[in-house]
């Protein structure tokens, strides 16, 4: 399965919304316990951290301005109001099991206009 | 806060072997999977393998099966990743990441280890 993110770069205005798309080459069944889609955020010079897991669950401690959604082959990460700390690269990640495999989108760079 | 402490920067020549460590807590060692991923300069993330440190069961990405070995030391709660036959395109930051117990994501990451492969 290949994950394709768009856009690859997204300049946004502080306080404005942002949206990142992640398209899967195969339809993902969210009810499958062995399949999970996550969204990760990586600030410059730091390791990534998880924002969204299980397709749409916000991870512990993640601000509620981050929302994950979608179904089938199209998934989206939305930021309701971009803040300075949100700059960096966002990745979607597909986790499948039997055997375990983790696949990443190519990343979307978010910066401030 | 979970801490995964990785070993330091490595510089290797082509064909050499690198061994990187990731030290965890006893609780993490016994109850979580540990994954290894890498990120080439300016590039995206690539998953390499996972290990269940408690029992040593591993699962590796097909791409690395001929030259990647992961081991662990229960006495120090440390996981080791050994990559053989290094090539310049193995130059990357290597991360260990803890598998979240309730879902297939990563809930904590090491600080990363830069491995440079150059003649």
PDB file of C-alpha atoms in Angstrom:
ATOM      1  CA  UNK A   1       0.000   0.000   0.000  1.00  0.00           C
ATOM      2  CA  UNK A   2       1.285   3.457  -0.928  1.00  0.00           C
ATOM      3  CA  UNK A   3       0.311   6.617   0.926  1.00  0.00           C
ATOM      4  CA  UNK A   4       0.340   9.866  -1.030  1.00  0.00           C
ATOM      5  CA  UNK A   5       0.160  13.168   0.812  1.00  0.00           C
ATOM      6  CA  UNK A   6      -0.942  16.498  -0.604  1.00  0.00           C
ATOM      7  CA  UNK A   7       0.153  19.177  -0.584  1.00  0.00           C
ATOM      8  CA  UNK A   8       3.871  18.589  -0.082  1.00  0.00           C
ATOM      9  CA  UNK A   9       4.255  22.125   1.182  1.00  0.00           C
ATOM     10  CA  UNK A  10       1.696  24.372   2.799  1.00  0.00           C
ATOM     11  CA  UNK A  11       2.359  27.978   3.755  1.00  0.00           C
ATOM     12  CA  UNK A  12      -0.362  29.131   6.118  1.00  0.00           C
ATOM     13  CA  UNK A  13      -1.295  32.266   7.989  1.00  0.00           C
ATOM     14  CA  UNK A  14      -1.270  32.184  11.764  1.00  0.00           C
ATOM     15  CA  UNK A  15      -4.746  31.660  13.129  1.00  0.00           C
ATOM     16  CA  UNK A  16      -6.038  30.276   9.865  1.00  0.00           C
ATOM     17  CA  UNK A  17      -7.017  26.648   9.211  1.00  0.00           C
ATOM     18  CA  UNK A  18      -4.859  24.095   7.439  1.00  0.00           C
ATOM     19  CA  UNK A  19      -5.656  20.756   5.889  1.00  0.00           C
ATOM     20  CA  UNK A  20      -3.441  17.879   4.757  1.00  0.00           C
ATOM     21  CA  UNK A  21      -4.615  14.952   2.673  1.00  0.00           C
ATOM     22  CA  UNK A  22      -3.371  11.362   2.750  1.00  0.00           C
ATOM     23  CA  UNK A  23      -4.572   9.073   0.014  1.00  0.00           C
ATOM     24  CA  UNK A  24      -4.102   5.300   0.235  1.00  0.00           C
ATOM     25  CA  UNK A  25      -3.588   3.158  -2.860  1.00  0.00           C
ATOM     26  CA  UNK A  26      -6.004   0.633  -1.335  1.00  0.00           C
ATOM     27  CA  UNK A  27      -9.175   1.120   0.626  1.00  0.00           C
ATOM     28  CA  UNK A  28      -8.623   0.890   4.379  1.00  0.00           C
ATOM     29  CA  UNK A  29     -11.223  -0.740   6.577  1.00  0.00           C
ATOM     30  CA  UNK A  30     -11.366   1.148   9.836  1.00  0.00           C
ATOM     31  CA  UNK A  31     -13.138  -1.678  11.629  1.00  0.00           C
ATOM     32  CA  UNK A  32     -10.148  -3.951  11.027  1.00  0.00           C
ATOM     33  CA  UNK A  33      -8.428  -4.246  14.368  1.00  0.00           C
ATOM     34  CA  UNK A  34      -5.109  -4.841  12.670  1.00  0.00           C
ATOM     35  CA  UNK A  35      -5.178  -1.604  10.679  1.00  0.00           C
ATOM     36  CA  UNK A  36      -4.539   1.872  12.013  1.00  0.00           C
ATOM     37  CA  UNK A  37      -3.808   5.237  10.466  1.00  0.00           C
ATOM     38  CA  UNK A  38      -1.838   7.788  12.453  1.00  0.00           C
ATOM     39  CA  UNK A  39      -0.745  11.349  11.877  1.00  0.00           C
ATOM     40  CA  UNK A  40       2.679  12.393  13.160  1.00  0.00           C
ATOM     41  CA  UNK A  41       4.246  15.828  13.526  1.00  0.00           C
ATOM     42  CA  UNK A  42       7.980  16.443  13.370  1.00  0.00           C
ATOM     43  CA  UNK A  43       9.473  19.770  14.337  1.00  0.00           C
ATOM     44  CA  UNK A  44      12.913  20.665  12.945  1.00  0.00           C
ATOM     45  CA  UNK A  45      15.668  18.746  14.691  1.00  0.00           C
ATOM     46  CA  UNK A  46      13.277  16.639  16.749  1.00  0.00           C
ATOM     47  CA  UNK A  47      11.836  13.148  16.489  1.00  0.00           C
ATOM     48  CA  UNK A  48       8.213  12.856  15.397  1.00  0.00           C
ATOM     49  CA  UNK A  49       5.328  12.671  17.817  1.00  0.00           C
ATOM     50  CA  UNK A  50       1.896  11.192  17.307  1.00  0.00           C
ATOM     51  CA  UNK A  51      -1.091  13.506  17.006  1.00  0.00           C
ATOM     52  CA  UNK A  52      -3.856  11.210  15.761  1.00  0.00           C
ATOM     53  CA  UNK A  53      -4.139   7.429  15.898  1.00  0.00           C
ATOM     54  CA  UNK A  54      -6.803   4.853  14.992  1.00  0.00           C
ATOM     55  CA  UNK A  55      -7.757   7.109  12.065  1.00  0.00           C
ATOM     56  CA  UNK A  56      -9.404   9.821  14.134  1.00  0.00           C
ATOM     57  CA  UNK A  57      -8.533   9.532  17.823  1.00  0.00           C
ATOM     58  CA  UNK A  58      -6.610  12.461  19.188  1.00  0.00           C
ATOM     59  CA  UNK A  59      -3.629  11.223  21.204  1.00  0.00           C
ATOM     60  CA  UNK A  60      -3.235  12.120  24.858  1.00  0.00           C
ATOM     61  CA  UNK A  61      -2.142  15.732  25.338  1.00  0.00           C
ATOM     62  CA  UNK A  62      -2.754  16.802  21.740  1.00  0.00           C
ATOM     63  CA  UNK A  63      -4.626  20.110  21.403  1.00  0.00           C
ATOM     64  CA  UNK A  64      -8.190  19.878  20.132  1.00  0.00           C
ATOM     65  CA  UNK A  65      -7.394  22.087  17.145  1.00  0.00           C
ATOM     66  CA  UNK A  66      -6.084  18.902  15.502  1.00  0.00           C
ATOM     67  CA  UNK A  67      -8.690  16.626  13.924  1.00  0.00           C
ATOM     68  CA  UNK A  68      -8.250  13.465  11.901  1.00  0.00           C
ATOM     69  CA  UNK A  69     -10.900  12.049   9.621  1.00  0.00           C
ATOM     70  CA  UNK A  70     -11.739  10.314   6.384  1.00  0.00           C
ATOM     71  CA  UNK A  71     -12.632   6.866   5.136  1.00  0.00           C
ATOM     72  CA  UNK A  72     -11.839   4.416   2.384  1.00  0.00           C
ATOM     73  CA  UNK A  73      -8.823   5.785   0.566  1.00  0.00           C
ATOM     74  CA  UNK A  74      -8.960   9.444   1.584  1.00  0.00           C
ATOM     75  CA  UNK A  75      -7.918  10.737   4.958  1.00  0.00           C
ATOM     76  CA  UNK A  76      -7.360  14.241   6.243  1.00  0.00           C
ATOM     77  CA  UNK A  77      -5.632  16.026   9.078  1.00  0.00           C
ATOM     78  CA  UNK A  78      -7.149  19.395   9.867  1.00  0.00           C
ATOM     79  CA  UNK A  79      -5.781  22.161  12.054  1.00  0.00           C
ATOM     80  CA  UNK A  80      -8.527  24.587  12.984  1.00  0.00           C
ATOM     81  CA  UNK A  81      -6.249  27.537  13.778  1.00  0.00           C
ATOM     82  CA  UNK A  82      -2.551  27.265  13.038  1.00  0.00           C
ATOM     83  CA  UNK A  83      -0.141  28.316  15.777  1.00  0.00           C
ATOM     84  CA  UNK A  84       3.591  28.963  15.558  1.00  0.00           C
ATOM     85  CA  UNK A  85       4.387  25.648  17.249  1.00  0.00           C
ATOM     86  CA  UNK A  86       2.609  23.775  14.469  1.00  0.00           C
ATOM     87  CA  UNK A  87       5.356  24.365  11.919  1.00  0.00           C
ATOM     88  CA  UNK A  88       7.235  21.308  10.758  1.00  0.00           C
ATOM     89  CA  UNK A  89       6.525  18.208   8.731  1.00  0.00           C
ATOM     90  CA  UNK A  90       3.393  16.110   9.025  1.00  0.00           C
ATOM     91  CA  UNK A  91       3.308  12.436   8.117  1.00  0.00           C
ATOM     92  CA  UNK A  92       0.472   9.993   7.772  1.00  0.00           C
ATOM     93  CA  UNK A  93       1.409   6.481   8.808  1.00  0.00           C
ATOM     94  CA  UNK A  94      -0.410   3.230   8.075  1.00  0.00           C
ATOM     95  CA  UNK A  95       0.077   0.343  10.458  1.00  0.00           C
ATOM     96  CA  UNK A  96      -0.928  -3.140   9.415  1.00  0.00           C
ATOM     97  CA  UNK A  97      -0.290  -6.442  11.153  1.00  0.00           C
ATOM     98  CA  UNK A  98       0.215 -10.078  10.216  1.00  0.00           C
ATOM     99  CA  UNK A  99       3.044  -9.409   9.609  1.00  0.00           C
ATOM    100  CA  UNK A 100       3.669  -5.997  11.131  1.00  0.00           C
ATOM    101  CA  UNK A 101       4.345  -3.271   8.621  1.00  0.00           C
ATOM    102  CA  UNK A 102       4.429   0.501   8.858  1.00  0.00           C
ATOM    103  CA  UNK A 103       4.140   2.707   5.788  1.00  0.00           C
ATOM    104  CA  UNK A 104       4.558   6.467   5.650  1.00  0.00           C
ATOM    105  CA  UNK A 105       3.395   9.218   3.394  1.00  0.00           C
ATOM    106  CA  UNK A 106       6.159  11.393   1.995  1.00  0.00           C
ATOM    107  CA  UNK A 107       5.416  14.215   4.418  1.00  0.00           C
ATOM    108  CA  UNK A 108       3.879  17.683   4.183  1.00  0.00           C
ATOM    109  CA  UNK A 109       5.871  20.712   5.265  1.00  0.00           C
ATOM    110  CA  UNK A 110       3.836  23.343   7.068  1.00  0.00           C
ATOM    111  CA  UNK A 111       5.293  26.794   7.495  1.00  0.00           C
ATOM    112  CA  UNK A 112       4.030  30.252   8.303  1.00  0.00           C
ATOM    113  CA  UNK A 113       3.507  32.809   5.546  1.00  0.00           C
TER     114      UNK A 113
ATOM    115  CA  UNK B   1       7.514  10.834  30.685  1.00  0.00           C
ATOM    116  CA  UNK B   2       8.934   7.917  28.769  1.00  0.00           C
ATOM    117  CA  UNK B   3      12.610   8.102  27.968  1.00  0.00           C
ATOM    118  CA  UNK B   4      14.315   6.138  25.261  1.00  0.00           C
ATOM    119  CA  UNK B   5      18.016   6.916  25.376  1.00  0.00           C
ATOM    120  CA  UNK B   6      20.007   6.175  22.258  1.00  0.00           C
ATOM    121  CA  UNK B   7      23.738   5.889  21.753  1.00  0.00           C
ATOM    122  CA  UNK B   8      25.744   8.589  20.046  1.00  0.00           C
ATOM    123  CA  UNK B   9      26.739   9.603  16.551  1.00  0.00           C
ATOM    124  CA  UNK B  10      28.552   7.090  14.379  1.00  0.00           C
ATOM    125  CA  UNK B  11      30.779   7.530  11.351  1.00  0.00           C
ATOM    126  CA  UNK B  12      31.446   4.401   9.330  1.00  0.00           C
ATOM    127  CA  UNK B  13      33.096   3.397   6.085  1.00  0.00           C
ATOM    128  CA  UNK B  14      31.222   1.527   3.375  1.00  0.00           C
ATOM    129  CA  UNK B  15      31.001  -2.173   4.126  1.00  0.00           C
ATOM    130  CA  UNK B  16      31.301  -1.687   7.877  1.00  0.00           C
ATOM    131  CA  UNK B  17      28.810  -2.593  10.600  1.00  0.00           C
ATOM    132  CA  UNK B  18      27.094  -0.217  13.009  1.00  0.00           C
ATOM    133  CA  UNK B  19      25.465  -1.139  16.293  1.00  0.00           C
ATOM    134  CA  UNK B  20      23.147   1.352  17.972  1.00  0.00           C
ATOM    135  CA  UNK B  21      21.606   1.007  21.405  1.00  0.00           C
ATOM    136  CA  UNK B  22      18.304   2.171  22.863  1.00  0.00           C
ATOM    137  CA  UNK B  23      17.940   2.035  26.632  1.00  0.00           C
ATOM    138  CA  UNK B  24      14.463   1.913  28.143  1.00  0.00           C
ATOM    139  CA  UNK B  25      12.830   1.475  31.511  1.00  0.00           C
ATOM    140  CA  UNK B  26      12.108  -1.965  32.913  1.00  0.00           C
ATOM    141  CA  UNK B  27       8.374  -1.421  32.453  1.00  0.00           C
ATOM    142  CA  UNK B  28       8.795  -0.482  28.804  1.00  0.00           C
ATOM    143  CA  UNK B  29      11.206  -3.349  28.215  1.00  0.00           C
ATOM    144  CA  UNK B  30       8.755  -5.888  29.562  1.00  0.00           C
ATOM    145  CA  UNK B  31       5.478  -4.507  28.237  1.00  0.00           C
ATOM    146  CA  UNK B  32       6.004  -2.686  24.945  1.00  0.00           C
ATOM    147  CA  UNK B  33       7.330  -3.350  21.477  1.00  0.00           C
ATOM    148  CA  UNK B  34      10.361  -1.318  20.435  1.00  0.00           C
ATOM    149  CA  UNK B  35      10.633  -0.279  16.809  1.00  0.00           C
ATOM    150  CA  UNK B  36      13.564   0.958  14.764  1.00  0.00           C
ATOM    151  CA  UNK B  37      13.050   3.549  12.044  1.00  0.00           C
ATOM    152  CA  UNK B  38      15.339   5.757  10.041  1.00  0.00           C
ATOM    153  CA  UNK B  39      15.260   9.076   8.264  1.00  0.00           C
ATOM    154  CA  UNK B  40      17.752   9.968   5.554  1.00  0.00           C
ATOM    155  CA  UNK B  41      18.822  13.640   5.399  1.00  0.00           C
ATOM    156  CA  UNK B  42      15.902  15.780   4.304  1.00  0.00           C
ATOM    157  CA  UNK B  43      13.802  12.690   3.650  1.00  0.00           C
ATOM    158  CA  UNK B  44      10.835  10.913   5.176  1.00  0.00           C
ATOM    159  CA  UNK B  45      10.498   8.100   7.666  1.00  0.00           C
ATOM    160  CA  UNK B  46      11.185   4.430   7.010  1.00  0.00           C
ATOM    161  CA  UNK B  47      10.231   1.592   9.361  1.00  0.00           C
ATOM    162  CA  UNK B  48      12.857  -1.104   9.749  1.00  0.00           C
ATOM    163  CA  UNK B  49      11.844  -3.581  12.426  1.00  0.00           C
ATOM    164  CA  UNK B  50      10.181  -4.233  15.744  1.00  0.00           C
ATOM    165  CA  UNK B  51      11.118  -6.364  18.698  1.00  0.00           C
ATOM    166  CA  UNK B  52       9.275  -7.587  21.726  1.00  0.00           C
ATOM    167  CA  UNK B  53      12.094  -7.170  24.241  1.00  0.00           C
ATOM    168  CA  UNK B  54      10.464  -9.443  26.797  1.00  0.00           C
ATOM    169  CA  UNK B  55      10.693 -12.529  24.617  1.00  0.00           C
ATOM    170  CA  UNK B  56      12.973 -11.436  21.775  1.00  0.00           C
ATOM    171  CA  UNK B  57      10.451 -11.968  18.980  1.00  0.00           C
ATOM    172  CA  UNK B  58      11.204  -9.698  16.030  1.00  0.00           C
ATOM    173  CA  UNK B  59       9.643  -8.679  12.758  1.00  0.00           C
ATOM    174  CA  UNK B  60      11.751  -7.020  10.094  1.00  0.00           C
ATOM    175  CA  UNK B  61      10.938  -5.134   6.951  1.00  0.00           C
ATOM    176  CA  UNK B  62      11.755  -7.278   3.932  1.00  0.00           C
ATOM    177  CA  UNK B  63      14.259  -4.703   2.686  1.00  0.00           C
ATOM    178  CA  UNK B  64      16.566  -5.220   5.665  1.00  0.00           C
ATOM    179  CA  UNK B  65      16.268  -8.930   6.315  1.00  0.00           C
ATOM    180  CA  UNK B  66      19.695  -9.793   4.949  1.00  0.00           C
ATOM    181  CA  UNK B  67      21.698  -7.333   7.012  1.00  0.00           C
ATOM    182  CA  UNK B  68      19.743  -6.179  10.069  1.00  0.00           C
ATOM    183  CA  UNK B  69      19.827  -7.870  13.464  1.00  0.00           C
ATOM    184  CA  UNK B  70      18.111  -6.677  16.615  1.00  0.00           C
ATOM    185  CA  UNK B  71      19.005  -8.021  20.035  1.00  0.00           C
ATOM    186  CA  UNK B  72      18.316  -7.064  23.601  1.00  0.00           C
ATOM    187  CA  UNK B  73      19.932  -7.153  27.047  1.00  0.00           C
ATOM    188  CA  UNK B  74      17.410  -7.635  29.852  1.00  0.00           C
ATOM    189  CA  UNK B  75      19.996  -6.822  32.507  1.00  0.00           C
ATOM    190  CA  UNK B  76      20.191  -3.216  31.268  1.00  0.00           C
ATOM    191  CA  UNK B  77      16.772  -2.886  29.538  1.00  0.00           C
ATOM    192  CA  UNK B  78      18.613  -2.086  26.327  1.00  0.00           C
ATOM    193  CA  UNK B  79      17.790  -2.943  22.732  1.00  0.00           C
ATOM    194  CA  UNK B  80      20.491  -3.056  20.062  1.00  0.00           C
ATOM    195  CA  UNK B  81      20.187  -2.623  16.318  1.00  0.00           C
ATOM    196  CA  UNK B  82      23.040  -3.888  14.138  1.00  0.00           C
ATOM    197  CA  UNK B  83      23.169  -2.995  10.443  1.00  0.00           C
ATOM    198  CA  UNK B  84      25.816  -4.710   8.329  1.00  0.00           C
ATOM    199  CA  UNK B  85      27.251  -3.972   4.925  1.00  0.00           C
ATOM    200  CA  UNK B  86      26.774  -0.239   5.260  1.00  0.00           C
ATOM    201  CA  UNK B  87      26.391   1.845   2.112  1.00  0.00           C
ATOM    202  CA  UNK B  88      26.415   5.622   1.671  1.00  0.00           C
ATOM    203  CA  UNK B  89      22.627   5.546   1.289  1.00  0.00           C
ATOM    204  CA  UNK B  90      22.369   4.141   4.817  1.00  0.00           C
ATOM    205  CA  UNK B  91      23.382   7.599   6.039  1.00  0.00           C
ATOM    206  CA  UNK B  92      20.442   8.624   8.201  1.00  0.00           C
ATOM    207  CA  UNK B  93      19.170   9.399  11.657  1.00  0.00           C
ATOM    208  CA  UNK B  94      18.104   6.135  13.271  1.00  0.00           C
ATOM    209  CA  UNK B  95      15.324   6.248  15.838  1.00  0.00           C
ATOM    210  CA  UNK B  96      13.980   3.754  18.317  1.00  0.00           C
ATOM    211  CA  UNK B  97      10.300   4.247  19.052  1.00  0.00           C
ATOM    212  CA  UNK B  98       8.024   2.621  21.571  1.00  0.00           C
ATOM    213  CA  UNK B  99       4.916   0.859  20.371  1.00  0.00           C
ATOM    214  CA  UNK B 100       1.772   2.099  22.047  1.00  0.00           C
ATOM    215  CA  UNK B 101       0.151  -0.699  24.041  1.00  0.00           C
ATOM    216  CA  UNK B 102      -3.389  -0.036  22.853  1.00  0.00           C
ATOM    217  CA  UNK B 103      -2.933   0.625  19.170  1.00  0.00           C
ATOM    218  CA  UNK B 104      -0.419   0.321  16.363  1.00  0.00           C
ATOM    219  CA  UNK B 105       1.315   3.654  16.687  1.00  0.00           C
ATOM    220  CA  UNK B 106       4.413   4.998  18.399  1.00  0.00           C
ATOM    221  CA  UNK B 107       3.936   6.881  21.643  1.00  0.00           C
ATOM    222  CA  UNK B 108       7.532   7.783  22.458  1.00  0.00           C
ATOM    223  CA  UNK B 109      10.739   8.204  20.483  1.00  0.00           C
ATOM    224  CA  UNK B 110      14.429   8.197  21.236  1.00  0.00           C
ATOM    225  CA  UNK B 111      16.425  11.313  20.435  1.00  0.00           C
ATOM    226  CA  UNK B 112      17.865   9.732  17.291  1.00  0.00           C
ATOM    227  CA  UNK B 113      21.352   8.534  16.329  1.00  0.00           C
ATOM    228  CA  UNK B 114      23.063   9.987  13.290  1.00  0.00           C
ATOM    229  CA  UNK B 115      24.942   7.403  11.259  1.00  0.00           C
ATOM    230  CA  UNK B 116      27.141   8.711   8.474  1.00  0.00           C
ATOM    231  CA  UNK B 117      28.551   6.278   5.938  1.00  0.00           C
ATOM    232  CA  UNK B 118      31.380   7.743   3.933  1.00  0.00           C
ATOM    233  CA  UNK B 119      34.736   6.685   2.557  1.00  0.00           C
TER     234      UNK B 119
END
